[in-house]
Coordinates of C-alpha atoms in Angstrom, one line a residue:
X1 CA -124.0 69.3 -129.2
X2 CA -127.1 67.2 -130.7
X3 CA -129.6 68.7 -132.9
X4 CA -133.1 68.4 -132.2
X5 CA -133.7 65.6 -135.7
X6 CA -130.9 63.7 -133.5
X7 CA -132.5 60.9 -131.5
X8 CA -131.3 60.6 -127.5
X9 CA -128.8 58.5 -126.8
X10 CA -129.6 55.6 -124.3
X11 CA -128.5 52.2 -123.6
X12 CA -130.0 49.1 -121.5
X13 CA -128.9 48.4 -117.5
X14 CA -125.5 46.9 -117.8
X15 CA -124.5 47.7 -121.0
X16 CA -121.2 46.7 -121.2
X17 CA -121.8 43.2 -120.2
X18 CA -125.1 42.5 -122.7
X19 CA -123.4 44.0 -125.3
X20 CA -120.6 41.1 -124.5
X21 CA -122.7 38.7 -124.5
X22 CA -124.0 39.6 -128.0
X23 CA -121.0 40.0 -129.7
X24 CA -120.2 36.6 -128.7
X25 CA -122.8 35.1 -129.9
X26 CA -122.4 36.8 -133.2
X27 CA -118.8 35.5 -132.8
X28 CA -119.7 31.8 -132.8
X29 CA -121.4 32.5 -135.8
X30 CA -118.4 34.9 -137.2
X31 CA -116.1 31.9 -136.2
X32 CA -117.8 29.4 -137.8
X33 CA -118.3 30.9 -141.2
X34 CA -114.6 31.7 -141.3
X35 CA -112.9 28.6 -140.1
X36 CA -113.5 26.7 -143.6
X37 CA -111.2 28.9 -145.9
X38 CA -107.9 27.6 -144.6
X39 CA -108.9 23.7 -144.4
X40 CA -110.5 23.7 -148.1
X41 CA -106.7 22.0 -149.5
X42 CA -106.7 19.3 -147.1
X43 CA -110.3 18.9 -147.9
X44 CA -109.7 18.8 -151.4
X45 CA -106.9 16.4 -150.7
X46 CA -109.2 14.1 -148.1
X47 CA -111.8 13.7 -151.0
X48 CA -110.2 14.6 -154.5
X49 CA -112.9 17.6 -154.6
X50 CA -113.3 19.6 -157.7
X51 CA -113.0 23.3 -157.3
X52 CA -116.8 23.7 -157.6
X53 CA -117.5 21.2 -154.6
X54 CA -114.5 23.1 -152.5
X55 CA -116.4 26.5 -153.7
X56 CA -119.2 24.8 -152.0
X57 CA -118.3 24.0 -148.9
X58 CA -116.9 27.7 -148.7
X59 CA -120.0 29.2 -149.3
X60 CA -122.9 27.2 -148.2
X61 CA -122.6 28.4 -144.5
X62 CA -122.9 31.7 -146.1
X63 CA -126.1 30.4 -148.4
X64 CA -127.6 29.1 -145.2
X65 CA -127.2 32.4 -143.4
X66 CA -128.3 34.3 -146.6
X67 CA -131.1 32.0 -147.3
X68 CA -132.5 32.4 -143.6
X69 CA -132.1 35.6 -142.1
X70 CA -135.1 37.8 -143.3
X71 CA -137.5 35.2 -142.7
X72 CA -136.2 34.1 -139.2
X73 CA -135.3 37.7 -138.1
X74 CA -138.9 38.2 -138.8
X75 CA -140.0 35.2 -136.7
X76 CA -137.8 36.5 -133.4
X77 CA -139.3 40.0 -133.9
X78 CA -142.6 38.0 -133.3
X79 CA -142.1 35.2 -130.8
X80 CA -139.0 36.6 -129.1
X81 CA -135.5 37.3 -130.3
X82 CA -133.9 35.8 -127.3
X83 CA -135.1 32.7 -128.0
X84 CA -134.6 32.4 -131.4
X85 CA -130.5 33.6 -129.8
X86 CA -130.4 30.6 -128.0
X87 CA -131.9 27.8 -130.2
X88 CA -129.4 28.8 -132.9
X89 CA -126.6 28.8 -130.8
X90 CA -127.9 25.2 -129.8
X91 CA -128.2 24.0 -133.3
X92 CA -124.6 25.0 -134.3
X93 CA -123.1 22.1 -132.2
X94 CA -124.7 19.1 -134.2
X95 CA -124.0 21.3 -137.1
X96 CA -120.2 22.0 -136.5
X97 CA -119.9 17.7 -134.9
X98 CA -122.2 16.7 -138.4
X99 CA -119.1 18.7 -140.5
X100 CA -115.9 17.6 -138.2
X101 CA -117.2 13.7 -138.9
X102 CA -118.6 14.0 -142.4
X103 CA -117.7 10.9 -144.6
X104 CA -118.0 13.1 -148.1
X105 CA -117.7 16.3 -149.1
X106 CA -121.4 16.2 -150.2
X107 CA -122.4 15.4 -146.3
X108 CA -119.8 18.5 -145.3
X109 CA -121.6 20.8 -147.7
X110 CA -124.8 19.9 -145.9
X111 CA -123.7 20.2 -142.7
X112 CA -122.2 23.7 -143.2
X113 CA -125.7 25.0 -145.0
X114 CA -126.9 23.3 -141.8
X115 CA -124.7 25.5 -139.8
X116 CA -125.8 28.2 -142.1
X117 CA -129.2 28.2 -140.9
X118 CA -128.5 28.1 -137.1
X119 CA -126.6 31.2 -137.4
X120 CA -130.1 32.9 -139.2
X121 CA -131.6 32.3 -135.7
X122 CA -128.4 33.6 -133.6
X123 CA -126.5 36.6 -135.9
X124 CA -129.6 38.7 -137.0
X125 CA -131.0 38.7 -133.2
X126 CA -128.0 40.3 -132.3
X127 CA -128.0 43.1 -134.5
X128 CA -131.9 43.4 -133.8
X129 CA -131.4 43.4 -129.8
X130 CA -128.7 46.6 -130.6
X131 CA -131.3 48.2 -132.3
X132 CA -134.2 47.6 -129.4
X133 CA -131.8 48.1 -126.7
X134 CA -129.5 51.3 -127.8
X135 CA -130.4 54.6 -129.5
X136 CA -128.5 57.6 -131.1
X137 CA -124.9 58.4 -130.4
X138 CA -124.7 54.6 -128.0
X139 CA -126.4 52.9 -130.7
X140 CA -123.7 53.9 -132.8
X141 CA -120.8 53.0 -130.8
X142 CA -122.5 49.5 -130.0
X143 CA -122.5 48.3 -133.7
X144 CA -119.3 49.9 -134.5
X145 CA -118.0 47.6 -131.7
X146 CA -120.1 45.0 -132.7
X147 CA -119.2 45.0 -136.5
X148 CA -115.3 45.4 -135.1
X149 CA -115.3 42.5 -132.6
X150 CA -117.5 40.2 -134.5
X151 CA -115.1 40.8 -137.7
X152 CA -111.9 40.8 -136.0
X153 CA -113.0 37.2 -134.3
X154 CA -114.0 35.7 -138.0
X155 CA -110.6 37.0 -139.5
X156 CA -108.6 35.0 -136.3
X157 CA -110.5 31.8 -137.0
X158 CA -107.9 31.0 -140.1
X159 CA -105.0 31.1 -137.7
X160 CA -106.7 29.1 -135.2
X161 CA -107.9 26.5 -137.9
X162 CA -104.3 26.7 -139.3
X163 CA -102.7 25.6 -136.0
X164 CA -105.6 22.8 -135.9
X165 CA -104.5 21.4 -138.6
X166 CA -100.9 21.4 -138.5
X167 CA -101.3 19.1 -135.2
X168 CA -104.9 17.4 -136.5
X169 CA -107.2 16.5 -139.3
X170 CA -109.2 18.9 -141.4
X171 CA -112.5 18.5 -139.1
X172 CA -110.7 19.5 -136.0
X173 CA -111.4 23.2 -137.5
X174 CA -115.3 23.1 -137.4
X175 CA -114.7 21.4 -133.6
X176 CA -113.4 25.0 -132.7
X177 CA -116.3 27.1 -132.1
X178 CA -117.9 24.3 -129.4
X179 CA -116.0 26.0 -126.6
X180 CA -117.2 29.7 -127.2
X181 CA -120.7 27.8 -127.8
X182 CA -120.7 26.9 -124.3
X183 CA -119.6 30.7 -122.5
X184 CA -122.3 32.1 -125.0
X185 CA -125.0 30.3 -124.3
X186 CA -124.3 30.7 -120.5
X187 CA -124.3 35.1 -120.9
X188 CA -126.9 34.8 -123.5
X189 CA -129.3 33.3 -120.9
X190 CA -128.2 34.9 -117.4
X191 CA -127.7 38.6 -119.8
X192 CA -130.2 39.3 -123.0
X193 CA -132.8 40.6 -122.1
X194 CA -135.9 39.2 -123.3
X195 CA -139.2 40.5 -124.9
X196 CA -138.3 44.2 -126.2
X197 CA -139.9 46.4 -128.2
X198 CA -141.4 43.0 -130.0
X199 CA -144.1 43.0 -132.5
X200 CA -147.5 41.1 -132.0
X201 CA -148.3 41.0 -135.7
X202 CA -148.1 37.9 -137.7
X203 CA -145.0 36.8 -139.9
X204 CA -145.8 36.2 -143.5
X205 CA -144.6 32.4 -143.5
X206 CA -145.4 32.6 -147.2
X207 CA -143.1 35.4 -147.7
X208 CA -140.3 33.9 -146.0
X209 CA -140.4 30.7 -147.9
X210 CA -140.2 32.7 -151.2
X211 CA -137.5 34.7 -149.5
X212 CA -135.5 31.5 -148.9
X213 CA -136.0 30.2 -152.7
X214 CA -134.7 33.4 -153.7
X215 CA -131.6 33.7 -152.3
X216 CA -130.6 30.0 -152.4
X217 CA -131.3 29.6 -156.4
X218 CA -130.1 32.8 -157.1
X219 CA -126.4 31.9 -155.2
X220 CA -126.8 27.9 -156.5
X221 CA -126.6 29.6 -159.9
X222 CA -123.8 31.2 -159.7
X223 CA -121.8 28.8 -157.9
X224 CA -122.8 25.6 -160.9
X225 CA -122.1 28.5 -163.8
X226 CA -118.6 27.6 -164.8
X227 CA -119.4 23.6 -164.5
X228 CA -118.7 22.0 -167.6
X229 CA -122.1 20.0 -167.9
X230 CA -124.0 22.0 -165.9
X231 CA -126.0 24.2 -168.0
X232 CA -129.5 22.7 -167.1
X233 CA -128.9 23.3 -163.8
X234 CA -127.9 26.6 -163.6
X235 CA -130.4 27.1 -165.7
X236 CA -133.1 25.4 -163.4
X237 CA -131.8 27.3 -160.3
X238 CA -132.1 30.8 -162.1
X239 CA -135.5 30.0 -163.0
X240 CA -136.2 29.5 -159.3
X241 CA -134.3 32.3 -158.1
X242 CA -136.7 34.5 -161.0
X243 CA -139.7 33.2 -160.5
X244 CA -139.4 33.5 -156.2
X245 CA -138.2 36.7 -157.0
X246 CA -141.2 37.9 -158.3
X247 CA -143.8 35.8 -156.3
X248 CA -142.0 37.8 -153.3
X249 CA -142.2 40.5 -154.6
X250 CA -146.4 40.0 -155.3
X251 CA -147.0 38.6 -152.1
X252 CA -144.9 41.8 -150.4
X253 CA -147.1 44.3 -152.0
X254 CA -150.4 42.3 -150.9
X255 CA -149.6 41.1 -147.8
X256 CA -151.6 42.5 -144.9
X257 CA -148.6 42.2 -142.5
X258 CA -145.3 41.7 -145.5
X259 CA -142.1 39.6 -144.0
X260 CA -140.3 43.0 -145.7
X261 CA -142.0 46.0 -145.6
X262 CA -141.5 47.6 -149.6
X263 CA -142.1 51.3 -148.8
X264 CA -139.5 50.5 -146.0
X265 CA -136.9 48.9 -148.3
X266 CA -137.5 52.1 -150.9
X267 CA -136.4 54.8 -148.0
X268 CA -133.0 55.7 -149.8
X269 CA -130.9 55.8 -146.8
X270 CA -131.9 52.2 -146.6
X271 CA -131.4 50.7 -149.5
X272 CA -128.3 51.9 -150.7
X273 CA -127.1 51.2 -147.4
X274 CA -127.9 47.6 -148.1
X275 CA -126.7 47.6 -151.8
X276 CA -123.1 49.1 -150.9
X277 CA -122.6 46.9 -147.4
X278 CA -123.3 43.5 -149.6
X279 CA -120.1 44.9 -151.5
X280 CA -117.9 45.7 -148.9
X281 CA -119.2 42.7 -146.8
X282 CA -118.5 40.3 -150.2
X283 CA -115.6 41.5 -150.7
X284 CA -114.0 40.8 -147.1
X285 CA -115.5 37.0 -148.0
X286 CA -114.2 36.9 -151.5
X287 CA -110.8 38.3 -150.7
X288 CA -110.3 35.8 -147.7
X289 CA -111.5 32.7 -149.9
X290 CA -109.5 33.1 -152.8
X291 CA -106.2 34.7 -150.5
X292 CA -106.0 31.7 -148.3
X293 CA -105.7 28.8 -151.2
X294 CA -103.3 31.6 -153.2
X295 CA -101.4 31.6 -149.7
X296 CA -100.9 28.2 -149.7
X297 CA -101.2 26.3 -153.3
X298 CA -98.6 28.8 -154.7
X299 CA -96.9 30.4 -151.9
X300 CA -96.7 27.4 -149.8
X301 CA -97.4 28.5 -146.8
X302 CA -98.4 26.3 -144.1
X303 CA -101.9 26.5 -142.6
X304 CA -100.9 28.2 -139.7
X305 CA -98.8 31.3 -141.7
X306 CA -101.7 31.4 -144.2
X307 CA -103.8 32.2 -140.9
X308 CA -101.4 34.2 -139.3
X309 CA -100.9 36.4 -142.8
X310 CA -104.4 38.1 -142.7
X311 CA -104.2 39.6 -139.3
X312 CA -103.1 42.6 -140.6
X313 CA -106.8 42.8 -141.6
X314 CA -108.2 42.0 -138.2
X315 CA -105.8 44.5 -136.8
X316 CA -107.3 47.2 -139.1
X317 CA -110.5 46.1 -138.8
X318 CA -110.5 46.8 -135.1
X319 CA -108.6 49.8 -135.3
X320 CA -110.8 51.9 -137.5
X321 CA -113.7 50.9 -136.3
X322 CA -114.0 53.2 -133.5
X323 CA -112.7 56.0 -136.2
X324 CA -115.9 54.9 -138.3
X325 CA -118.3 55.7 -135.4
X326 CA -117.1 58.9 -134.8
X327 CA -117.2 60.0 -138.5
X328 CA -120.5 58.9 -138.9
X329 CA -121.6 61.3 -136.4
X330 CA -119.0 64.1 -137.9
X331 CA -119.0 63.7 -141.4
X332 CA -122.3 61.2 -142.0
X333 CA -122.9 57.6 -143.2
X334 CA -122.1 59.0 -146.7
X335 CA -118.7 60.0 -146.4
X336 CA -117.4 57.2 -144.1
X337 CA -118.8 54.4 -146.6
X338 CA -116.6 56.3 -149.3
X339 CA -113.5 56.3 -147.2
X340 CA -114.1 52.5 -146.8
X341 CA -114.7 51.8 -150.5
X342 CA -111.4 53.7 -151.2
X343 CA -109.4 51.3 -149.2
X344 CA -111.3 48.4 -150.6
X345 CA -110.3 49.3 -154.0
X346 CA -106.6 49.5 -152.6
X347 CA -106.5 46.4 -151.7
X348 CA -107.8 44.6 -155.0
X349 CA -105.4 46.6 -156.7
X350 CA -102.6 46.1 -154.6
X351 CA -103.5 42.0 -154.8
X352 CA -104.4 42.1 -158.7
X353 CA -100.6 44.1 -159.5
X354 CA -98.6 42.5 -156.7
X355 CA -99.2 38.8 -155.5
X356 CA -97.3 36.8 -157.7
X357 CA -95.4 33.6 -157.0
X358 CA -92.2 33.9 -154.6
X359 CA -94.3 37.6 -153.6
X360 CA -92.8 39.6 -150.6
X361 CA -95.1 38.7 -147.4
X362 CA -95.1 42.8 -146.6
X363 CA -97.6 42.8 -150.1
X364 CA -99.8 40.4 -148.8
X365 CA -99.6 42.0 -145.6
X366 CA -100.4 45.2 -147.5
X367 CA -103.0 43.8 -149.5
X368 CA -105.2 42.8 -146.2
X369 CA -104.6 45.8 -144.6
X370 CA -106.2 47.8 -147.3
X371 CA -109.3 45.4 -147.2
X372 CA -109.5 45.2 -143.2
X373 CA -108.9 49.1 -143.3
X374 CA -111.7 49.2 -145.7
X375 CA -114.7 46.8 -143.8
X376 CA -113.5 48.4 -140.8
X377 CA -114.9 52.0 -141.7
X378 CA -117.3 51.0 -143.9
X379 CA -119.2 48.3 -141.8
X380 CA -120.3 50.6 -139.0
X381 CA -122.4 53.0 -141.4
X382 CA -123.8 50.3 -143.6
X383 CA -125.3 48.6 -140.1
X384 CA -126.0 52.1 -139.0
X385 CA -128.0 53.6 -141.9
X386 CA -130.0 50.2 -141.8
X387 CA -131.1 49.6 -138.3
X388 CA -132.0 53.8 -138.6
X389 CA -134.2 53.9 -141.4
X390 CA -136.6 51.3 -139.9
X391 CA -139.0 51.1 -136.7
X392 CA -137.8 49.6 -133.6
X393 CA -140.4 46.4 -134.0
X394 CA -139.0 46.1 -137.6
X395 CA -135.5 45.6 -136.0
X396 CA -135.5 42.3 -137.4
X397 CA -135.8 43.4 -140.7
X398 CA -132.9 45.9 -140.6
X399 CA -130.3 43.5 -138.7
X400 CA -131.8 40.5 -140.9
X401 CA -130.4 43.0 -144.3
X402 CA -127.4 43.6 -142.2
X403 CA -126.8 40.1 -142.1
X404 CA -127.7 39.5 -145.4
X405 CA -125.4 42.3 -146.5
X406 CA -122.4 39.9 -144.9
X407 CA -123.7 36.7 -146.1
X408 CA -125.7 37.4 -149.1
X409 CA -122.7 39.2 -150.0
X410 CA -120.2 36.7 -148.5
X411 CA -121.7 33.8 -150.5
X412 CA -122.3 35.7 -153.9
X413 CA -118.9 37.4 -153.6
X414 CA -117.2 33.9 -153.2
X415 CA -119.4 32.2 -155.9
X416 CA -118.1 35.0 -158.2
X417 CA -115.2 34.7 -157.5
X418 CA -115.0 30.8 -157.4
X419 CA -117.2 30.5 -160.4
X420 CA -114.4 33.0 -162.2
X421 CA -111.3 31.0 -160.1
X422 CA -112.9 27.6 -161.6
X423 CA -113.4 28.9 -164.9
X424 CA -109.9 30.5 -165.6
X425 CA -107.9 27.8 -163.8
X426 CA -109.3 25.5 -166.4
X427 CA -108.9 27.9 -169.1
X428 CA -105.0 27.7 -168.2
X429 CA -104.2 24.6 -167.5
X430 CA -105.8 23.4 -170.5
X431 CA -104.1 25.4 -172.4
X432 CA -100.9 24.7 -170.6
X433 CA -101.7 20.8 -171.3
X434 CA -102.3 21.5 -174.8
X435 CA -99.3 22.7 -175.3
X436 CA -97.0 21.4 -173.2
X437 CA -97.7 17.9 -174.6
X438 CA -99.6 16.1 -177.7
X439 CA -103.1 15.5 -177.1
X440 CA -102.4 11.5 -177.4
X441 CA -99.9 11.8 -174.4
X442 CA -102.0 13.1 -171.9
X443 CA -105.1 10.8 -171.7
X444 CA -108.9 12.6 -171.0
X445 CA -108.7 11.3 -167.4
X446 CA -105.6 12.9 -166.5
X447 CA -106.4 16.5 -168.3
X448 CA -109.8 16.0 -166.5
X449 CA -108.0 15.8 -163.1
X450 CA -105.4 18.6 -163.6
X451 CA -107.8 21.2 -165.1
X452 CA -110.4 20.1 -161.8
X453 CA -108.7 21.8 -159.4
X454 CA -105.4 22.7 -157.8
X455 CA -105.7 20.3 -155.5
X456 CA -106.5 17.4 -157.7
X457 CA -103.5 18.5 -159.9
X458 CA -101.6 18.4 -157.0
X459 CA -102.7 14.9 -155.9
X460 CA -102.1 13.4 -159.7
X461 CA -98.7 15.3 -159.6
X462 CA -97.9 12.7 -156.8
X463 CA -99.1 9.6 -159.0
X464 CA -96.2 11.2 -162.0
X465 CA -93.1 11.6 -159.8
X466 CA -91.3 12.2 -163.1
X467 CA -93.5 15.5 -164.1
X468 CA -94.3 16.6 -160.5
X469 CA -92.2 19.6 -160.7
X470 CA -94.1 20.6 -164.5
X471 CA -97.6 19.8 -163.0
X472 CA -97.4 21.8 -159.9
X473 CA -95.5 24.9 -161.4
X474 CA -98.3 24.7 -164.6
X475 CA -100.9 24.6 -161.5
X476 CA -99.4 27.5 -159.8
X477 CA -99.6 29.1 -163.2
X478 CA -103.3 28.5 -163.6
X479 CA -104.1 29.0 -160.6
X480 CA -102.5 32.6 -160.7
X481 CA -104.4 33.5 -164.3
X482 CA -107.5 32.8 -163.1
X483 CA -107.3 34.0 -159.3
X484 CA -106.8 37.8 -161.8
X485 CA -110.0 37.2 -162.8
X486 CA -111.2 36.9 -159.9
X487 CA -109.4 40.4 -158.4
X488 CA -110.8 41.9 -161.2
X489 CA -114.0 41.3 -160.3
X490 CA -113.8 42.6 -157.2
X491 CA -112.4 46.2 -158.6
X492 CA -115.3 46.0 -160.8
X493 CA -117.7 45.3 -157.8
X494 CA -116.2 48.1 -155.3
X495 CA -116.8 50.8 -157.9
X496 CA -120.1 50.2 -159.1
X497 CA -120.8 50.4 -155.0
X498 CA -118.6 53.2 -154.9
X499 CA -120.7 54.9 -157.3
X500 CA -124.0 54.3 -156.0
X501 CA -123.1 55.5 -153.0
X502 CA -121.8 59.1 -154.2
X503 CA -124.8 59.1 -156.7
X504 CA -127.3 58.3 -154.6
X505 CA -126.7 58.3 -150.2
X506 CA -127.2 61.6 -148.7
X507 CA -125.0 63.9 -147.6
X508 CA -125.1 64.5 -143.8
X509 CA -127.6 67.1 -143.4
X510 CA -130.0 65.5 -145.7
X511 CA -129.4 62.0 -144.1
X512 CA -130.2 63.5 -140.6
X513 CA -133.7 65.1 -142.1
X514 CA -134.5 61.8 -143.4
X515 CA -133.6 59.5 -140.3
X516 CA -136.0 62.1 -138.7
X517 CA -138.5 62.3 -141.5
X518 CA -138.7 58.4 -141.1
X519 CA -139.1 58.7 -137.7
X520 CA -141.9 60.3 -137.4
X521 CA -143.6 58.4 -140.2
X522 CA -143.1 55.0 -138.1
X523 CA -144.8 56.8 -135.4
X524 CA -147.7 58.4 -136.4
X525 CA -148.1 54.8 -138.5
X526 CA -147.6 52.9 -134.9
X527 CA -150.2 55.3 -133.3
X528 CA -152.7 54.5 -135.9
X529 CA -152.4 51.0 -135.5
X530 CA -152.0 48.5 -137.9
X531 CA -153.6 48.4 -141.2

């Protein structure tokens, strides 16, 4: 029985079948981010990458996505979301043909920032079209199923890019969203529905550009911290990420019509909805990125049982979804985002204490179903609380968070944990060098290549049949200190969320007075016109 501060619940003509289209849309771009992960040995193999360039080409689909989504879920609330849908599904296929061919890995890391950017026109118009085209109860159970699908399709991508490469080269993986391209685009066109519940007020270009500068040097940063070198340049990049920052945040207080609206943002439901889904959403990255080159530098799994040993957090994903919606609408936003963290922290725990070399698959297995368990009842309330605290013609700015929740999380999760992977690999194997062997035996070029990356100590292992054996079982052992760093992190990350969430979300009466509160703020504001 609904309450009279509980919206109505209504959904567009056809539901079932727009909603389709949607989440396959958001699936090329779910696909596409994912595929990556399991290739990034034979990529490091194909061009003797460091780990830095391989923690590149891992996250700068999720920089491009992070860097763009505010900015161009802005420009679709204002020119039309559907066709900002359809040009970024169009400018994924030069993106995913520019990454399959790329001669270097400094062409691939372009093309998959590329391919970043095409999915800031696609994923945050899906999210937004929810928003405009569902409401109450329906809009629930439309981003649960969204969040679900759209999760459960990015965690299949490693098995499908593992049984790529077992028969092809490591391109064939970014070849395999093209055919899903084409069925989208077809229901995108003949489904969306165009032109609702738009805005006609300007987008602050200004804004967006600083919101682009922001993101990207504040992600660039992290990712060139552990370089040995690179101190100038992290140090320029954090400069730019500080000083956008604050030009944003001048220009979002000044602007007559702001690319994100401030006293928006500072509704609590809001932003500790965004704050806790960047963890949650990072950590699914993170855990994914580092799980897949443990799976297969010291497990030695093939590519395709590296992709087939995470669906156990697909199949969690999906399965508690549905549960998520319903306890949202039960026991609040507040409670189900707790229930998620819990599960998140299982499964850092359970990969921290048990993954070892020669591990049992069941804990793997165990540690993805804890994290798949976790995204998959935390995702729907993090969406939820977002695209609720903000008026239908700001859509864009809630699914934009929403997606930036996923891939500014995704990227800064993964640079973390890279930058922390880098960093203690090196830590270990040049420690193992030093001593395992006098400093006059192993010359600077060789200790360079075996503290670069696993991969390149794998590669020089081939060139010294007569150590192979010590280099690649000192590798595994480097690779295994500094992936606990890594882990770490994570437990570090998911209760800092954890406890913003209890300190600071509302319990489920109060979030239902707010969610009303806000809404009739937004429309005695949309009466009055605009400022």
């Amino acid at each position: 029985m609904s309450s009279a501060s509980e919206p109505a619940s209504t959904a567009p003509a056809h539901q079932g079948r727009v909603l389709a289209a949607l989440i396959l849309v958001a699936a090329v771009a779910n696909l596409n981010l994912a595929v990556a992960n399991v290739a990034l040995p034979d990529i490091g193999r194909a061009f003797d990458s460091s780990q830095t360039a391989l923690n590149l080409v891992a996250v700068a689909y999720s920089l491009g996505l992070a860097c763009s989504v505010i900015y161009l879920g802005a420009v679709g609330d204002r020119y039309g979301r559907k066709l900002m849908l359809i040009a970024g599904v169009l400018l994924s296929v030069p993106a995913c043909l520019l990454a399959a061919y790329a001669p270097t890995d400094g062409v691939l890391i372009a093309a998959r920032l590329l391919g970043g950017f095409s999915a800031g026109m696609a994923y945050p118009t899906t999210l937004a079209l929810i928003t405009a085209l569902w409401s109450g109860a329906a809009r629930t159970r439309a981003i649960a199923l969204w969040s679900a699908l759209g999760g459960a399709i990015a965690a299949l991508g490693p098995l499908a890019s593992g049984v790529l490469l077992e028969h092809f080269w490591w391109g064939s993986v970014f070849l395999l969203t093209l055919p899903l391209v084409a069925v989208a685009l077809v229901m995108a066109v003949r489904l969306v529905p165009a032109h609702v519940n738009e805005t006609t007020e300007p987008v602050d270009n200004l804004g967006g550009v600083f919101s682009v500068l922001l993101v990207g040097g504040l992600v660039l940063a992290i990712n060139f911290a552990p370089v040995p070198g690179a101190a100038t340049l992290v140090a320029v990049f954090a400069v730019i990420a500080i000083g956008a920052g604050a030009a944003f945040l001048a220009r979002e207080r000044r602007a007559a019509n702001p690319l994100y609206h401030l006293g928006v943002a500072s509704r609590r439901i809001f932003w500790v909805a965004a704050c806790a889904g960047i963890i949650v959403f990072g950590s699914l990255m993170g855990a994914m990125f580092i799980g897949q080159q443990f799976l297969q530098n010291v497990l030695g799994y093939s590519t395709v049982d590296a992709g087939l040993a995470i669906l156990p957090a697909t199949v969690f994903m999906v399965l508690f979804a549905p549960r998520s919606a319903k306890l949202v609408e039960t026991r609040g936003a507040r409670f189900t985002l707790l229930v998620g963290y819990a599960f998140v922290l299982l499964g850092f725990l359970t990969m921290l204490l048990l993954w070892r070399e020669g591990v049992a698959y069941w804990k793997v297995g165990l540690g993805y179903a804890f994290i798949g368990a976790g995204v998959g009842f935390a995702g729907t309330p993090a969406s939820h609380s977002l695209t609720g605290a903000v008026p239908v013609t700001r859509a864009g700015m809630a699914s934009g968070t929403a997606d930036l929740q996923r891939d500014l999380g995704g990227a800064v999760m993964q640079s973390i944990f890279g930058a922390l992977l880098t960093a203690g690999y090196a830590a270990a194997a040049s420690a193992a060098i030093g001593a395992a062997a006098p400093s006059d035996q192993v010359n600077a070029s060789v200790q360079a290549q075996l503290t670069k990356s696993f991969s390149s100590a794998a590669t020089t292992a081939q060139q010294y049949p007569q150590y192979s054996e010590q280099i690649v079982a000192g590798a595994k052992a480097a690779f295994l200190q500094g992936d606990q760093w890594a882990y770490l992190a994570g437990i570090v990350a998911v209760l800092i969320g954890a406890a913003l969430v209890a300190a600071f979300f509302p319990h489920r009466a109060d979030e239902r007075r707010l969610l009303a509160e806000y809404h009739a703020q937004d429309t005695a504001r949309s009466a009055a016109g605009p400022r």
